[in-house]
Amino acid sequence: RQVPMIPGMENTLDKRYPCYKIRLDQEYCGEACEVLVRRPFVIPDALVGRSTQGYIGYHVHKAKLVFLKDYWTWDNEKRRIKEIDAYRQLKQADVCHMPNILYAGYVRAVEGADQSTPTALHGAKGQYPWAHERTLRPRVHTRIVQDIAYPIRFISGYRHMVLAFRDVLAGKHLAALQNVDTYHRCTAIQDAADKLRILHCDISIYNVMLSSNGRGILNDWDNARYTNSPFKTPVVRPLIFCLRYSC
């Protein structure tokens, strides 16, 4: 079966870039694996922050194309659940309409500890008087491997659009529908809240995506919070999508 081309995916085979084999052996969530990558088709637009890079890679053990997300997430973050923690819990609870996570873990340094940014340590010693706690929070190097998910621009029509967003967003009233199996009655946000009391907190047209079978999935749980978290979400953004995304 031919894999649909994701915008920028053709950059993966750029012959000007060398091919790397990335070994992922810290089995925090999923199984250890090796992934072959070349040029990233998602690159960071700044020298600071998460510095996210996205690759379409070849999973050596499973012999298939996968998506590898390489980024620096907050360390010791009290307001959010770390994304790999969220995925581990969601997978164990069998929450519906989730991306299929094959591996999630931190990158180890030569010394054996997790790779992390030292800038916050220098700031705590007063070496950067211009900085404050928010700008110098420590980050840890994280990698996630998952099945390829597709942007909602691949939606084939209005009925497909409604189905995909229903998979992710609709509420408990779907349980009353007849002639629909249990998996398709449940929704991502409701199932995560009911089973784990976890909220996604960053739902947008970029995180509602399509699986290989065309169903809606809720991706990128790096802003997730528990429903009983004492910290409030500073910004609430409405989910707005237009009919042009159904094309």
Coordinates of N, CA, C and O in Angstrom, one line a residue, residues 9-119:
M9 N 7.5 15.7 3.2 CA 8.0 14.3 3.4 C 9.1 14.0 2.3 O 10.0 13.2 2.6
E10 N 9.0 14.7 1.2 CA 10.0 14.4 0.1 C 11.4 14.8 0.6 O 12.4 14.3 0.0
N11 N 11.5 15.7 1.5 CA 12.8 16.1 2.0 C 13.6 15.0 2.7 O 14.8 15.1 2.9
T12 N 12.8 14.0 3.2 CA 13.4 12.9 3.9 C 14.5 12.2 3.0 O 15.5 11.7 3.6
L13 N 14.3 12.2 1.7 CA 15.2 11.4 0.9 C 16.3 12.3 0.2 O 16.9 12.0 -0.8
D14 N 16.5 13.5 0.8 CA 17.5 14.4 0.2 C 18.9 13.8 0.3 O 19.4 13.6 1.4
K15 N 19.5 13.6 -0.9 CA 20.7 12.9 -0.9 C 21.9 13.7 -0.4 O 23.0 13.2 -0.2
R16 N 21.7 15.0 -0.2 CA 22.7 15.8 0.3 C 23.0 15.6 1.8 O 24.0 16.0 2.4
Y17 N 22.0 14.9 2.5 CA 22.1 14.6 3.9 C 22.6 13.1 4.1 O 22.1 12.2 3.4
P18 N 23.4 12.9 5.1 CA 23.8 11.5 5.4 C 22.6 10.8 6.1 O 21.7 11.4 6.6
C19 N 22.7 9.5 6.1 CA 21.7 8.6 6.7 C 22.3 8.2 8.1 O 23.4 7.8 8.2
Y20 N 21.4 8.3 9.1 CA 21.8 8.0 10.4 C 20.9 6.8 11.0 O 19.7 6.7 10.6
K21 N 21.5 6.0 11.8 CA 20.8 5.0 12.5 C 20.7 5.4 14.0 O 21.7 5.5 14.6
I22 N 19.5 5.6 14.4 CA 19.3 6.1 15.8 C 18.8 4.9 16.6 O 17.8 4.2 16.3
R23 N 19.6 4.5 17.6 CA 19.2 3.4 18.5 C 18.5 4.0 19.7 O 19.0 4.8 20.4
L24 N 17.3 3.5 20.0 CA 16.5 3.9 21.1 C 16.4 2.7 22.1 O 15.6 1.8 21.8
D25 N 17.1 2.8 23.2 CA 17.2 1.6 24.0 C 16.7 1.9 25.5 O 16.8 1.0 26.3
Q26 N 16.2 3.1 25.8 CA 15.7 3.3 27.1 C 14.2 3.0 27.1 O 13.4 3.8 26.7
E27 N 13.9 1.9 27.5 CA 12.5 1.4 27.4 C 11.6 2.0 28.5 O 11.2 1.3 29.4
Y28 N 11.3 3.2 28.3 CA 10.4 3.9 29.3 C 8.9 3.6 28.9 O 8.1 3.4 29.7
C29 N 8.7 3.7 27.6 CA 7.4 3.4 27.1 C 7.6 2.7 25.7 O 8.2 3.3 24.8
G30 N 7.1 1.5 25.5 CA 7.3 0.8 24.2 C 8.6 0.0 24.3 O 9.1 -0.3 25.4
E31 N 9.0 -0.5 23.1 CA 10.2 -1.4 23.0 C 11.4 -0.7 22.4 O 11.2 0.2 21.6
A32 N 12.6 -1.1 22.8 CA 13.8 -0.6 22.2 C 13.8 -0.9 20.7 O 13.3 -1.9 20.3
C33 N 14.4 0.0 19.9 CA 14.3 -0.2 18.5 C 15.4 0.6 17.8 O 16.1 1.4 18.5
E34 N 15.6 0.5 16.5 CA 16.5 1.2 15.7 C 15.7 1.8 14.6 O 14.9 1.2 13.9
V35 N 16.0 3.1 14.3 CA 15.3 3.8 13.3 C 16.3 4.5 12.3 O 17.2 5.2 12.8
L36 N 16.1 4.3 11.0 CA 17.0 5.0 10.1 C 16.4 6.3 9.6 O 15.2 6.3 9.2
V37 N 17.1 7.4 9.7 CA 16.6 8.7 9.3 C 17.6 9.4 8.4 O 18.8 9.1 8.4
R38 N 17.1 10.4 7.8 CA 18.0 11.2 6.9 C 17.7 12.7 7.3 O 18.0 13.2 8.4
R39 N 17.1 13.5 6.3 CA 16.9 14.9 6.6 C 15.5 15.0 7.3 O 14.5 14.4 6.9
P40 N 15.4 15.8 8.4 CA 14.2 16.1 9.0 C 13.2 16.9 8.1 O 13.7 17.8 7.4
F41 N 11.9 16.6 8.2 CA 11.0 17.4 7.4 C 10.3 18.4 8.3 O 9.6 19.3 7.8
V42 N 10.6 18.4 9.6 CA 10.2 19.4 10.5 C 11.4 19.9 11.2 O 12.1 19.1 11.8
I43 N 11.7 21.2 11.1 CA 13.0 21.7 11.7 C 12.6 22.8 12.6 O 11.6 23.5 12.4
P44 N 13.4 23.1 13.7 CA 13.1 24.2 14.6 C 13.3 25.5 14.0 O 14.1 25.7 13.1
D45 N 12.5 26.5 14.4 CA 12.6 27.9 13.8 C 13.3 28.8 14.7 O 13.3 30.0 14.5
A46 N 13.8 28.3 15.8 CA 14.6 29.2 16.8 C 15.7 28.3 17.5 O 15.6 27.1 17.5
L47 N 16.6 29.1 18.0 CA 17.7 28.4 18.7 C 17.4 28.1 20.1 O 18.2 27.4 20.8
V48 N 16.3 28.6 20.6 CA 15.9 28.3 22.0 C 14.5 27.6 22.0 O 13.9 27.5 21.0
G49 N 14.1 27.1 23.1 CA 12.9 26.4 23.2 C 13.0 24.9 23.0 O 14.0 24.3 23.3
R50 N 11.9 24.3 22.5 CA 11.9 22.8 22.4 C 12.8 22.3 21.3 O 13.2 21.1 21.3
S51 N 13.1 23.1 20.3 CA 14.0 22.7 19.2 C 13.5 21.4 18.6 O 14.3 20.4 18.4
T52 N 12.2 21.3 18.2 CA 11.6 20.1 17.7 C 12.0 19.8 16.3 O 12.0 20.6 15.4
Q53 N 12.4 18.5 16.1 CA 12.7 18.0 14.8 C 11.9 16.8 14.5 O 11.7 15.9 15.4
G54 N 11.2 16.7 13.3 CA 10.4 15.6 13.0 C 11.0 14.8 11.8 O 11.4 15.4 10.8
Y55 N 11.1 13.5 11.9 CA 11.6 12.7 10.8 C 10.6 11.6 10.4 O 9.9 11.1 11.2
I56 N 10.6 11.3 9.1 CA 10.0 10.1 8.6 C 11.1 9.1 8.5 O 12.1 9.3 7.8
G57 N 11.1 8.1 9.4 CA 12.2 7.1 9.4 C 11.7 5.7 9.1 O 10.6 5.4 9.0
Y58 N 12.7 4.8 9.0 CA 12.5 3.4 8.7 C 12.7 2.6 10.0 O 13.9 2.6 10.5
H59 N 11.7 2.0 10.5 CA 11.8 1.1 11.7 C 12.4 -0.2 11.3 O 11.8 -1.0 10.6
V60 N 13.7 -0.4 11.8 CA 14.4 -1.6 11.3 C 13.7 -2.9 11.7 O 13.6 -3.9 10.9
H61 N 13.3 -3.0 13.0 CA 12.7 -4.2 13.5 C 11.3 -4.5 12.9 O 11.0 -5.7 12.6
K62 N 10.5 -3.5 12.7 CA 9.2 -3.7 12.1 C 9.1 -3.6 10.6 O 8.0 -3.8 10.0
A63 N 10.2 -3.1 10.0 CA 10.3 -3.0 8.5 C 9.1 -2.1 8.0 O 8.4 -2.5 7.1
K64 N 9.0 -0.9 8.6 CA 7.9 0.0 8.1 C 8.4 1.4 8.4 O 9.3 1.7 9.2
L65 N 7.7 2.4 7.7 CA 8.0 3.8 7.9 C 7.3 4.2 9.2 O 6.1 3.8 9.5
V66 N 7.9 5.1 10.0 CA 7.4 5.6 11.2 C 7.7 7.1 11.3 O 8.5 7.6 10.5
F67 N 7.1 7.8 12.3 CA 7.4 9.2 12.6 C 8.3 9.2 13.9 O 7.9 8.6 14.9
L68 N 9.4 9.9 13.8 CA 10.2 10.1 15.0 C 10.2 11.6 15.4 O 10.6 12.5 14.5
K69 N 9.9 11.9 16.6 CA 9.8 13.2 17.1 C 11.0 13.4 18.1 O 11.1 12.7 19.1
D70 N 11.9 14.4 17.8 CA 13.1 14.6 18.6 C 13.0 16.1 19.2 O 12.9 17.0 18.4
Y71 N 12.9 16.2 20.5 CA 12.7 17.6 21.0 C 13.2 17.6 22.5 O 13.6 16.6 23.1
W72 N 13.3 18.8 23.0 CA 13.7 19.1 24.4 C 12.5 19.5 25.2 O 12.0 20.7 25.0
T73 N 12.0 18.7 26.1 CA 10.8 19.0 26.9 C 11.2 19.6 28.2 O 12.4 19.4 28.7
W74 N 10.3 20.2 28.9 CA 10.6 20.8 30.2 C 10.9 19.6 31.2 O 10.3 18.5 31.2
D75 N 11.9 19.9 32.1 CA 12.2 18.9 33.1 C 11.7 19.4 34.4 O 11.7 20.7 34.7
N76 N 11.3 18.6 35.3 CA 10.7 19.0 36.6 C 9.6 20.0 36.5 O 9.5 20.9 37.2
E77 N 8.8 19.7 35.5 CA 7.6 20.6 35.2 C 6.4 20.2 36.1 O 6.0 19.1 36.0
K78 N 6.0 21.1 36.9 CA 4.8 20.8 37.8 C 3.5 21.1 37.2 O 2.5 20.5 37.6
R79 N 3.4 21.9 36.2 CA 2.1 22.3 35.6 C 1.6 21.3 34.7 O 0.4 21.1 34.5
R80 N 2.5 20.6 34.0 CA 2.1 19.7 32.9 C 2.6 18.2 33.3 O 3.5 18.0 34.0
I81 N 2.0 17.3 32.6 CA 2.4 15.9 32.6 C 3.4 15.8 31.5 O 3.2 16.2 30.4
K82 N 4.6 15.2 31.7 CA 5.5 14.9 30.6 C 4.9 14.1 29.6 O 4.1 13.1 29.9
E83 N 5.2 14.4 28.3 CA 4.5 13.7 27.2 C 4.7 12.2 27.3 O 3.8 11.4 27.0
I84 N 5.9 11.7 27.6 CA 6.1 10.3 27.6 C 5.4 9.6 28.8 O 5.0 8.5 28.7
D85 N 5.2 10.4 29.9 CA 4.4 9.9 31.0 C 3.0 9.8 30.6 O 2.3 8.8 30.9
A86 N 2.5 10.8 29.9 CA 1.1 10.8 29.4 C 0.9 9.6 28.5 O -0.1 8.8 28.6
Y87 N 1.8 9.4 27.5 CA 1.6 8.3 26.6 C 1.7 6.9 27.3 O 0.9 6.0 26.9
R88 N 2.5 6.8 28.2 CA 2.6 5.5 29.0 C 1.3 5.2 29.7 O 0.8 4.1 29.6
Q89 N 0.7 6.2 30.3 CA -0.5 6.0 31.0 C -1.7 5.8 30.1 O -2.5 4.9 30.3
L90 N -1.7 6.5 29.0 CA -2.8 6.4 28.0 C -2.8 5.0 27.4 O -3.8 4.4 27.1
K91 N -1.5 4.5 27.1 CA -1.4 3.2 26.5 C -1.8 2.1 27.5 O -2.5 1.1 27.1
Q92 N -1.4 2.2 28.7 CA -1.7 1.2 29.7 C -3.2 1.1 30.0 O -3.8 0.1 30.2
A93 N -3.9 2.3 29.9 CA -5.3 2.3 30.1 C -6.1 2.0 28.9 O -7.3 2.0 28.9
D94 N -5.4 1.8 27.7 CA -6.1 1.5 26.5 C -7.1 2.6 26.1 O -8.3 2.3 25.7
V95 N -6.7 3.9 26.2 CA -7.6 5.0 25.8 C -7.7 5.0 24.3 O -6.8 4.7 23.6
C96 N -8.9 5.2 23.8 CA -9.2 5.0 22.4 C -8.8 6.3 21.6 O -8.6 7.3 22.1
H97 N -8.6 6.0 20.3 CA -8.2 7.1 19.3 C -7.0 7.8 19.7 O -6.9 9.0 19.7
M98 N -6.0 7.1 20.1 CA -4.6 7.6 20.4 C -3.7 7.2 19.3 O -3.9 6.2 18.6
P99 N -2.6 8.0 19.1 CA -1.5 7.5 18.2 C -0.9 6.3 18.7 O -0.8 6.1 19.9
N100 N -0.5 5.4 17.8 CA 0.2 4.2 18.2 C 1.6 4.4 18.5 O 2.5 4.6 17.6
I101 N 1.9 4.6 19.8 CA 3.3 4.9 20.2 C 4.1 3.6 20.3 O 3.8 2.7 21.0
L102 N 5.2 3.6 19.5 CA 6.1 2.4 19.5 C 7.2 2.5 20.5 O 7.7 1.5 21.0
Y103 N 7.6 3.8 20.8 CA 8.7 4.0 21.7 C 8.6 5.4 22.2 O 8.3 6.4 21.4
A104 N 8.9 5.6 23.5 CA 9.1 7.0 24.0 C 10.1 6.9 25.2 O 10.0 6.1 26.1
G105 N 11.0 7.8 25.2 CA 12.1 7.8 26.2 C 13.0 9.0 26.1 O 12.9 9.8 25.1
Y106 N 13.9 9.1 27.1 CA 14.9 10.2 27.1 C 16.2 9.7 26.4 O 16.4 8.5 26.3
V107 N 17.0 10.6 26.0 CA 18.2 10.3 25.3 C 19.3 10.4 26.4 O 19.4 11.3 27.2
R108 N 20.1 9.3 26.5 CA 21.1 9.3 27.5 C 22.4 9.9 27.1 O 22.8 9.8 25.9
A109 N 23.1 10.6 28.0 CA 24.4 11.2 27.7 C 25.5 10.1 27.9 O 25.2 9.0 28.2
V110 N 26.7 10.5 27.6 CA 27.8 9.5 27.6 C 27.9 9.0 29.1 O 28.3 7.8 29.3
E111 N 27.7 9.8 30.1 CA 27.8 9.4 31.4 C 26.7 8.4 31.9 O 26.8 7.9 33.0
G112 N 25.7 8.3 31.1 CA 24.6 7.4 31.5 C 23.4 8.1 32.0 O 22.3 7.5 32.0
A113 N 23.5 9.4 32.3 CA 22.3 10.1 32.8 C 21.6 10.7 31.5 O 22.1 10.6 30.4
D114 N 20.4 11.2 31.8 CA 19.6 11.7 30.7 C 20.2 13.0 30.2 O 20.7 13.8 31.1
Q115 N 20.2 13.3 28.9 CA 20.7 14.6 28.4 C 19.8 15.7 28.8 O 18.6 15.6 28.6
S116 N 20.4 16.7 29.4 CA 19.6 17.8 29.9 C 20.4 19.1 29.7 O 21.6 19.1 29.6
T117 N 19.7 20.2 29.7 CA 20.3 21.5 29.5 C 20.9 22.0 30.8 O 20.2 22.0 31.9
P118 N 22.2 22.5 30.8 CA 22.8 23.0 32.1 C 22.5 24.5 32.3 O 23.0 25.0 33.4
T119 N 21.9 25.2 31.4 CA 21.7 26.6 31.5 C 21.1 27.1 32.9 O 21.5 28.0 33.5

